[in-house]
């Protein structure tokens, strides 16, 4: 059972068409050229983190009025926003936010998108999750194509310092939190810029999987929820870095 009403196939197709149209008419038009890749990623990440803020606002509202309380949703969605924030920091480190126009466009679109997703989530959380699934699928495809096209060049460049800290050198609790329905969280090794973008790409797929799951099942777990019987916390000690 999902937290919300099922989304019809027609509406799912409409979401795909809408996201594809916006991507082609806005981002594929305003961010053309290889020198615009990081700026495009900066804009995408500024906007991509917004739905998780909207979910959190709606969930706090539901809890405040006594309608619904789900602590692990709050934790997972915050972790997802934390993950997207680090993607954004990586793009800023690479110079993606250097132009005033790029910041202006991304931030203003993000504000409007925040309110749209908030009201959509209040109307039907399942629909909001489906829409974000489509957005994250596009993000995965964008990074996947970028990595395949520029693999040699990226492998010759040093890694992002933000990425090194987030994925390997820092506290990995929040990173593990976004990896739902698994007892073996990923442990990316960040040796160059290619590794950085591959890790970001794989994060986007984690979001896709979580959004898909939440459309059909209210219960979502990860390695930090041993009470659900899914994992033994000690399993984390055995994870291999790759």
mmCIF file of C-alpha atoms in Angstrom:
data_model
loop_
_atom_site.group_PDB
_atom_site.id
_atom_site.type_symbol
_atom_site.label_atom_id
_atom_site.label_comp_id
_atom_site.label_asym_id
_atom_site.label_seq_id
_atom_site.Cartn_x
_atom_site.Cartn_y
_atom_site.Cartn_z
ATOM 1 C CA UNK A 1 0.000 0.000 0.000
ATOM 2 C CA UNK A 2 1.356 3.423 -0.972
ATOM 3 C CA UNK A 3 1.045 6.751 0.807
ATOM 4 C CA UNK A 4 -1.360 8.275 -1.693
ATOM 5 C CA UNK A 5 -3.539 7.347 -4.647
ATOM 6 C CA UNK A 6 -2.192 5.283 -7.568
ATOM 7 C CA UNK A 7 -1.079 7.254 -10.606
ATOM 8 C CA UNK A 8 -2.730 6.252 -13.866
ATOM 9 C CA UNK A 9 -0.623 5.150 -16.830
ATOM 10 C CA UNK A 10 -1.824 8.193 -18.781
ATOM 11 C CA UNK A 11 -0.618 10.514 -16.018
ATOM 12 C CA UNK A 12 2.706 8.706 -15.827
ATOM 13 C CA UNK A 13 3.155 9.237 -19.557
ATOM 14 C CA UNK A 14 2.173 12.884 -19.128
ATOM 15 C CA UNK A 15 4.856 13.299 -16.450
ATOM 16 C CA UNK A 16 7.463 11.780 -18.773
ATOM 17 C CA UNK A 17 6.418 14.007 -21.656
ATOM 18 C CA UNK A 18 6.380 17.142 -19.479
ATOM 19 C CA UNK A 19 9.826 16.570 -18.005
ATOM 20 C CA UNK A 20 11.239 15.716 -21.430
ATOM 21 C CA UNK A 21 9.732 18.859 -22.955
ATOM 22 C CA UNK A 22 11.154 21.131 -20.243
ATOM 23 C CA UNK A 23 14.559 19.472 -20.523
ATOM 24 C CA UNK A 24 14.673 19.984 -24.288
ATOM 25 C CA UNK A 25 13.242 23.500 -24.424
ATOM 26 C CA UNK A 26 15.099 24.973 -21.458
ATOM 27 C CA UNK A 27 18.223 23.066 -20.490
ATOM 28 C CA UNK A 28 19.143 21.686 -23.917
ATOM 29 C CA UNK A 29 18.734 25.189 -25.322
ATOM 30 C CA UNK A 30 20.352 27.430 -22.709
ATOM 31 C CA UNK A 31 23.231 25.123 -21.804
ATOM 32 C CA UNK A 32 24.630 24.145 -25.192
ATOM 33 C CA UNK A 33 28.311 23.318 -25.692
ATOM 34 C CA UNK A 34 30.902 21.318 -23.800
ATOM 35 C CA UNK A 35 32.009 24.407 -21.886
ATOM 36 C CA UNK A 36 28.477 24.605 -20.476
ATOM 37 C CA UNK A 37 28.314 21.096 -19.009
ATOM 38 C CA UNK A 38 29.131 22.096 -15.429
ATOM 39 C CA UNK A 39 26.775 25.060 -15.556
ATOM 40 C CA UNK A 40 24.030 22.752 -16.769
ATOM 41 C CA UNK A 41 24.738 20.301 -13.973
ATOM 42 C CA UNK A 42 24.726 23.147 -11.451
ATOM 43 C CA UNK A 43 21.276 24.238 -12.632
ATOM 44 C CA UNK A 44 19.958 20.688 -12.606
ATOM 45 C CA UNK A 45 21.249 20.015 -9.096
ATOM 46 C CA UNK A 46 19.880 23.301 -7.762
ATOM 47 C CA UNK A 47 16.452 22.226 -8.968
ATOM 48 C CA UNK A 48 16.811 18.489 -8.245
ATOM 49 C CA UNK A 49 17.139 18.952 -4.495
ATOM 50 C CA UNK A 50 13.913 20.961 -4.252
ATOM 51 C CA UNK A 51 11.390 18.065 -4.169
ATOM 52 C CA UNK A 52 12.958 16.680 -1.018
ATOM 53 C CA UNK A 53 12.508 20.045 0.702
ATOM 54 C CA UNK A 54 8.866 20.013 -0.403
ATOM 55 C CA UNK A 55 8.339 16.482 0.915
ATOM 56 C CA UNK A 56 9.814 17.447 4.278
ATOM 57 C CA UNK A 57 7.618 20.539 4.553
ATOM 58 C CA UNK A 58 4.493 18.513 3.771
ATOM 59 C CA UNK A 59 5.447 15.730 6.175
ATOM 60 C CA UNK A 60 6.073 18.223 8.977
ATOM 61 C CA UNK A 61 2.653 19.727 8.267
ATOM 62 C CA UNK A 62 0.949 16.317 8.390
ATOM 63 C CA UNK A 63 2.673 15.538 11.680
ATOM 64 C CA UNK A 64 1.834 18.930 13.198
ATOM 65 C CA UNK A 65 -1.904 18.542 12.562
ATOM 66 C CA UNK A 66 -1.816 14.972 13.848
ATOM 67 C CA UNK A 67 -2.753 13.333 10.565
ATOM 68 C CA UNK A 68 0.309 11.200 9.895
ATOM 69 C CA UNK A 69 3.765 10.535 11.310
ATOM 70 C CA UNK A 70 6.542 8.627 9.598
ATOM 71 C CA UNK A 71 9.955 9.355 11.052
ATOM 72 C CA UNK A 72 11.925 7.284 8.567
ATOM 73 C CA UNK A 73 10.405 9.234 5.648
ATOM 74 C CA UNK A 74 11.700 12.437 7.211
ATOM 75 C CA UNK A 75 15.129 10.905 7.673
ATOM 76 C CA UNK A 76 15.405 9.433 4.183
ATOM 77 C CA UNK A 77 14.134 12.545 2.402
ATOM 78 C CA UNK A 78 16.507 14.729 4.404
ATOM 79 C CA UNK A 79 19.363 12.407 3.466
ATOM 80 C CA UNK A 80 18.314 12.695 -0.179
ATOM 81 C CA UNK A 81 18.387 16.483 0.046
ATOM 82 C CA UNK A 82 21.813 16.220 1.738
ATOM 83 C CA UNK A 83 23.012 14.034 -1.128
ATOM 84 C CA UNK A 84 21.773 16.469 -3.754
ATOM 85 C CA UNK A 85 23.386 19.331 -1.854
ATOM 86 C CA UNK A 86 26.761 17.609 -2.198
ATOM 87 C CA UNK A 87 26.149 17.158 -5.914
ATOM 88 C CA UNK A 88 25.512 20.900 -6.033
ATOM 89 C CA UNK A 89 28.690 21.640 -4.074
ATOM 90 C CA UNK A 90 30.663 19.508 -6.523
ATOM 91 C CA UNK A 91 29.323 21.488 -9.469
ATOM 92 C CA UNK A 92 30.090 24.768 -7.719
ATOM 93 C CA UNK A 93 33.631 23.538 -7.037
ATOM 94 C CA UNK A 94 34.004 22.850 -10.771
ATOM 95 C CA UNK A 95 32.846 26.356 -11.697
ATOM 96 C CA UNK A 96 29.260 25.580 -12.648
ATOM 97 C CA UNK A 97 27.889 28.575 -10.724
ATOM 98 C CA UNK A 98 30.321 31.176 -12.036
ATOM 99 C CA UNK A 99 27.827 33.019 -14.241
ATOM 100 C CA UNK A 100 25.191 35.272 -12.709
ATOM 101 C CA UNK A 101 22.568 34.258 -15.277
ATOM 102 C CA UNK A 102 22.964 30.554 -14.498
ATOM 103 C CA UNK A 103 22.479 31.175 -10.786
ATOM 104 C CA UNK A 104 19.506 33.480 -11.426
ATOM 105 C CA UNK A 105 17.768 30.984 -13.707
ATOM 106 C CA UNK A 106 18.346 27.928 -11.516
ATOM 107 C CA UNK A 107 17.338 29.607 -8.264
ATOM 108 C CA UNK A 108 14.147 31.149 -9.637
ATOM 109 C CA UNK A 109 13.035 27.921 -11.286
ATOM 110 C CA UNK A 110 13.785 26.119 -8.022
ATOM 111 C CA UNK A 111 11.540 28.452 -6.007
ATOM 112 C CA UNK A 112 8.593 27.888 -8.327
ATOM 113 C CA UNK A 113 9.229 24.145 -8.442
ATOM 114 C CA UNK A 114 9.298 23.982 -4.649
ATOM 115 C CA UNK A 115 5.750 25.307 -4.334
ATOM 116 C CA UNK A 116 4.472 23.169 -7.192
ATOM 117 C CA UNK A 117 5.839 19.959 -5.649
ATOM 118 C CA UNK A 118 4.646 20.936 -2.166
ATOM 119 C CA UNK A 119 1.030 21.316 -3.297
ATOM 120 C CA UNK A 120 1.303 18.203 -5.460
ATOM 121 C CA UNK A 121 2.545 16.202 -2.467
ATOM 122 C CA UNK A 122 -0.284 17.495 -0.296
ATOM 123 C CA UNK A 123 -2.743 16.502 -3.036
ATOM 124 C CA UNK A 124 -1.219 13.084 -3.800
ATOM 125 C CA UNK A 125 2.238 12.001 -2.562
ATOM 126 C CA UNK A 126 2.337 9.100 -5.018
ATOM 127 C CA UNK A 127 2.018 11.514 -7.934
ATOM 128 C CA UNK A 128 4.848 13.650 -6.538
ATOM 129 C CA UNK A 129 7.047 10.577 -6.217
ATOM 130 C CA UNK A 130 6.269 9.508 -9.777
ATOM 131 C CA UNK A 131 7.150 12.932 -11.146
ATOM 132 C CA UNK A 132 10.439 12.954 -9.284
ATOM 133 C CA UNK A 133 11.211 9.434 -10.489
ATOM 134 C CA UNK A 134 11.071 10.769 -14.050
ATOM 135 C CA UNK A 135 13.300 13.727 -13.157
ATOM 136 C CA UNK A 136 15.867 11.457 -11.519
ATOM 137 C CA UNK A 137 15.805 9.087 -14.495
ATOM 138 C CA UNK A 138 16.713 12.018 -16.730
ATOM 139 C CA UNK A 139 19.484 12.988 -14.321
ATOM 140 C CA UNK A 140 20.899 9.466 -14.398
ATOM 141 C CA UNK A 141 20.831 9.397 -18.201
ATOM 142 C CA UNK A 142 22.472 12.837 -18.413
ATOM 143 C CA UNK A 143 25.407 11.866 -16.198
ATOM 144 C CA UNK A 144 25.705 8.451 -17.835
ATOM 145 C CA UNK A 145 26.025 10.006 -21.296
ATOM 146 C CA UNK A 146 28.486 12.592 -20.000
ATOM 147 C CA UNK A 147 30.721 9.935 -18.420
ATOM 148 C CA UNK A 148 30.713 7.774 -21.559
ATOM 149 C CA UNK A 149 31.489 10.719 -23.827
ATOM 150 C CA UNK A 150 34.293 12.202 -21.707
ATOM 151 C CA UNK A 151 35.681 9.152 -19.901
ATOM 152 C CA UNK A 152 39.299 9.598 -20.997
ATOM 153 C CA UNK A 153 39.389 13.321 -20.230
ATOM 154 C CA UNK A 154 37.713 12.905 -16.850
ATOM 155 C CA UNK A 155 40.058 10.117 -15.770
ATOM 156 C CA UNK A 156 43.004 12.457 -16.388
ATOM 157 C CA UNK A 157 41.671 15.101 -13.993
ATOM 158 C CA UNK A 158 41.917 15.131 -10.192
ATOM 159 C CA UNK A 159 38.814 14.299 -8.182
ATOM 160 C CA UNK A 160 36.499 16.759 -6.528
ATOM 161 C CA UNK A 161 37.528 17.416 -2.933
ATOM 162 C CA UNK A 162 33.869 17.638 -1.961
ATOM 163 C CA UNK A 163 33.279 14.203 -3.470
ATOM 164 C CA UNK A 164 36.243 12.645 -1.692
ATOM 165 C CA UNK A 165 34.980 13.847 1.658
ATOM 166 C CA UNK A 166 31.356 12.915 1.058
ATOM 167 C CA UNK A 167 31.905 9.471 -0.442
ATOM 168 C CA UNK A 168 34.920 8.174 1.447
ATOM 169 C CA UNK A 169 36.684 10.440 3.936
ATOM 170 C CA UNK A 170 33.727 11.752 5.929
ATOM 171 C CA UNK A 171 30.879 10.316 7.970
ATOM 172 C CA UNK A 172 29.014 7.952 5.632
ATOM 173 C CA UNK A 173 25.809 7.686 7.665
ATOM 174 C CA UNK A 174 23.882 10.104 5.451
ATOM 175 C CA UNK A 175 25.230 8.507 2.283
ATOM 176 C CA UNK A 176 24.068 5.079 3.471
ATOM 177 C CA UNK A 177 20.645 6.506 4.300
ATOM 178 C CA UNK A 178 19.761 7.181 0.653
ATOM 179 C CA UNK A 179 20.466 3.575 -0.300
ATOM 180 C CA UNK A 180 17.166 1.911 0.476
ATOM 181 C CA UNK A 181 16.204 -1.764 0.375
ATOM 182 C CA UNK A 182 19.799 -3.003 0.564
ATOM 183 C CA UNK A 183 22.115 -4.387 3.232
ATOM 184 C CA UNK A 184 25.232 -3.539 1.229
ATOM 185 C CA UNK A 185 25.583 0.207 0.656
ATOM 186 C CA UNK A 186 27.890 1.366 -2.122
ATOM 187 C CA UNK A 187 31.373 2.561 -1.257
ATOM 188 C CA UNK A 188 32.719 4.519 -4.251
ATOM 189 C CA UNK A 189 36.459 5.058 -4.490
ATOM 190 C CA UNK A 190 37.121 8.589 -5.761
ATOM 191 C CA UNK A 191 40.481 8.745 -7.543
ATOM 192 C CA UNK A 192 39.658 11.122 -10.381
ATOM 193 C CA UNK A 193 36.882 13.239 -11.858
ATOM 194 C CA UNK A 194 35.444 10.268 -13.725
ATOM 195 C CA UNK A 195 34.929 8.466 -10.425
ATOM 196 C CA UNK A 196 33.252 11.600 -9.085
ATOM 197 C CA UNK A 197 30.682 11.749 -11.864
ATOM 198 C CA UNK A 198 30.085 8.012 -11.820
ATOM 199 C CA UNK A 199 29.283 8.251 -8.100
ATOM 200 C CA UNK A 200 26.880 11.133 -8.758
ATOM 201 C CA UNK A 201 25.275 9.144 -11.572
ATOM 202 C CA UNK A 202 24.763 6.123 -9.331
ATOM 203 C CA UNK A 203 23.250 8.331 -6.622
ATOM 204 C CA UNK A 204 20.611 9.443 -9.096
ATOM 205 C CA UNK A 205 19.679 5.811 -9.673
ATOM 206 C CA UNK A 206 19.351 5.315 -5.914
ATOM 207 C CA UNK A 207 16.788 8.120 -5.933
ATOM 208 C CA UNK A 208 14.954 6.504 -8.848
ATOM 209 C CA UNK A 209 14.679 3.220 -6.958
ATOM 210 C CA UNK A 210 13.412 4.912 -3.793
ATOM 211 C CA UNK A 211 10.829 6.948 -5.701
ATOM 212 C CA UNK A 212 9.622 3.782 -7.447
ATOM 213 C CA UNK A 213 9.346 1.911 -4.163
ATOM 214 C CA UNK A 214 7.385 4.647 -2.414
ATOM 215 C CA UNK A 215 4.725 4.570 -5.127
ATOM 216 C CA UNK A 216 3.712 1.031 -4.160
ATOM 217 C CA UNK A 217 4.817 0.469 -0.568
ATOM 218 C CA UNK A 218 4.677 2.703 2.517
ATOM 219 C CA UNK A 219 7.476 0.799 4.229
ATOM 220 C CA UNK A 220 11.021 1.665 3.186
ATOM 221 C CA UNK A 221 14.170 0.410 4.875
ATOM 222 C CA UNK A 222 17.936 0.632 4.733
ATOM 223 C CA UNK A 223 20.902 -0.645 6.701
ATOM 224 C CA UNK A 224 20.107 1.755 9.556
ATOM 225 C CA UNK A 225 16.739 0.146 10.256
ATOM 226 C CA UNK A 226 17.649 -3.236 11.778
ATOM 227 C CA UNK A 227 14.340 -3.379 13.634
ATOM 228 C CA UNK A 228 12.657 -4.061 10.304
ATOM 229 C CA UNK A 229 14.568 -7.311 10.082
ATOM 230 C CA UNK A 230 16.071 -6.393 6.711
ATOM 231 C CA UNK A 231 19.690 -6.010 7.737
ATOM 232 C CA UNK A 232 22.106 -6.619 10.540
ATOM 233 C CA UNK A 233 23.925 -3.367 11.322
ATOM 234 C CA UNK A 234 27.157 -5.353 11.630
ATOM 235 C CA UNK A 235 26.889 -6.002 7.871
ATOM 236 C CA UNK A 236 28.198 -2.483 7.301
ATOM 237 C CA UNK A 237 31.582 -3.488 8.712
ATOM 238 C CA UNK A 238 31.972 -6.061 5.932
ATOM 239 C CA UNK A 239 31.325 -3.727 3.011
ATOM 240 C CA UNK A 240 34.077 -3.746 0.410
ATOM 241 C CA UNK A 241 35.273 -0.562 -1.227
ATOM 242 C CA UNK A 242 35.188 -0.671 -5.021
#
